[in-house]
């Protein structure tokens, strides 16, 4: 009988809080995925969200070898290659020989690709800012500190 009670659900106050936190994190991740899907459609409606991830990475980190991009976005090379080919066909990305190694290629966004990704990122930022628009600086600072702690990152020294 005591084994059944252990599987019925949380019994301590901390277990209840941990479960509530888990539910909120799941809600956050679901909302984040939905926002990414919408943002990807803003980038280009005929591309899957994974193509947006590739373009976003190139926007953030600059031109790179195809193998590096695949590794960075955690996709296998064949999927990255297919998406990259589609991005190139649409004029959003370009491929050029790697100057350090003529056998490899370097991927980069075209000016059209940069404009599209910046528009999509701007939309995503607008939606994010709407959610926190009425938050105080103290609330924002505390929320960021909790997230950094949860993510195992050091707290920055914020000088006001």
XYZ file of C-alpha atoms in Angstrom:
160
model
C 0.000 0.000 0.000
C 2.823 2.414 0.802
C 4.291 1.876 -2.713
C 0.990 2.982 -4.258
C 1.060 6.233 -2.300
C 4.519 7.046 -3.677
C 3.197 6.942 -7.258
C -0.074 8.790 -6.601
C 1.601 12.155 -6.958
C 3.537 14.721 -4.992
C 3.136 14.729 -1.251
C 5.540 17.351 -0.014
C 5.232 21.072 -0.530
C 8.475 21.068 -2.500
C 7.244 18.288 -4.805
C 4.117 20.333 -5.519
C 6.260 23.394 -6.284
C 8.612 21.414 -8.501
C 5.666 20.025 -10.456
C 4.187 23.531 -10.831
C 7.569 24.809 -12.042
C 7.776 21.948 -14.541
C 4.327 22.820 -15.883
C 5.364 26.455 -16.341
C 8.606 25.446 -18.072
C 6.646 23.164 -20.413
C 4.283 26.049 -21.181
C 7.253 28.327 -21.869
C 8.892 25.779 -24.187
C 5.638 25.200 -26.084
C 5.118 28.924 -26.514
C 8.728 29.299 -27.620
C 8.322 26.571 -30.260
C 5.112 28.191 -31.522
C 6.816 31.589 -31.698
C 9.757 30.062 -33.572
C 7.366 28.477 -36.066
C 5.611 31.818 -36.624
C 8.945 33.608 -36.888
C 10.189 31.046 -39.391
C 7.076 31.625 -41.516
C 7.838 35.352 -41.449
C 11.367 34.589 -42.637
C 9.970 32.623 -45.589
C 6.555 30.932 -45.717
C 7.727 28.109 -48.019
C 10.516 26.934 -45.722
C 10.378 24.685 -42.664
C 11.437 26.157 -39.307
C 14.733 24.249 -39.484
C 15.810 26.465 -42.409
C 15.153 29.496 -40.220
C 17.466 28.019 -37.570
C 20.256 27.754 -40.126
C 19.734 31.319 -41.330
C 19.455 32.624 -37.776
C 22.738 30.941 -36.831
C 24.515 32.447 -39.851
C 23.064 35.844 -38.977
C 24.350 35.543 -35.421
C 27.777 34.040 -36.094
C 28.626 34.865 -39.711
C 29.747 32.807 -42.665
C 30.885 29.274 -41.902
C 31.635 25.901 -43.425
C 28.585 23.769 -44.037
C 29.851 21.131 -41.582
C 30.177 23.763 -38.835
C 26.643 25.039 -39.464
C 25.223 21.495 -39.318
C 27.005 20.873 -36.019
C 25.949 24.217 -34.550
C 22.252 23.760 -35.320
C 22.339 20.070 -34.280
C 21.211 18.715 -37.645
C 22.696 15.936 -39.673
C 24.719 17.051 -42.661
C 22.286 15.669 -45.241
C 19.324 17.599 -43.754
C 21.439 20.730 -43.545
C 22.531 20.232 -47.139
C 18.927 19.905 -48.379
C 17.808 23.004 -46.478
C 20.875 24.937 -47.568
C 20.171 24.080 -51.208
C 16.617 25.381 -50.801
C 17.863 28.594 -49.145
C 20.304 29.084 -52.030
C 17.571 28.441 -54.623
C 15.424 31.110 -52.965
C 18.304 33.603 -53.027
C 18.519 33.828 -49.234
C 21.910 32.172 -48.896
C 25.037 31.792 -50.957
C 27.707 29.131 -51.110
C 31.278 29.895 -52.074
C 34.512 27.925 -52.053
C 36.327 27.895 -48.736
C 39.422 30.081 -49.214
C 41.354 27.957 -46.706
C 40.382 24.692 -48.388
C 39.141 24.818 -51.975
C 37.286 21.520 -51.539
C 34.923 22.812 -48.864
C 32.260 25.480 -49.076
C 31.413 28.445 -46.912
C 27.787 29.413 -46.399
C 26.576 32.961 -45.860
C 23.366 34.924 -46.071
C 22.724 37.120 -49.086
C 21.557 40.694 -48.573
C 18.004 39.448 -49.224
C 18.525 36.715 -46.626
C 19.789 39.260 -44.102
C 16.772 41.494 -44.650
C 14.398 38.538 -44.259
C 16.050 37.255 -41.094
C 16.192 40.732 -39.541
C 12.477 41.229 -40.269
C 11.666 37.865 -38.657
C 13.880 38.532 -35.627
C 12.275 41.964 -35.254
C 8.811 40.409 -35.181
C 9.929 37.879 -32.594
C 11.408 40.676 -30.493
C 8.211 42.720 -30.723
C 6.139 39.793 -29.471
C 8.600 39.163 -26.641
C 8.608 42.840 -25.631
C 4.790 42.880 -25.543
C 4.866 40.096 -22.949
C 7.181 42.006 -20.614
C 6.132 45.563 -21.464
C 4.619 46.264 -18.042
C 7.320 44.558 -15.998
C 9.439 46.675 -13.686
C 13.221 46.771 -14.032
C 13.432 44.847 -10.755
C 11.128 42.116 -12.097
C 13.182 41.830 -15.293
C 16.437 41.698 -13.351
C 15.107 39.045 -10.970
C 13.648 36.915 -13.779
C 16.906 37.092 -15.755
C 18.886 36.185 -12.623
C 16.669 33.157 -11.954
C 16.966 31.975 -15.561
C 20.753 32.384 -15.513
C 20.887 30.402 -12.269
C 18.594 27.709 -13.692
C 20.778 27.513 -16.826
C 23.934 27.211 -14.712
C 25.388 30.494 -15.928
C 27.323 32.976 -13.794
C 25.521 36.088 -12.708
C 26.796 39.243 -14.392
C 27.944 42.215 -12.357
C 25.207 44.703 -13.259
C 26.277 48.254 -12.561
C 23.417 50.736 -12.665
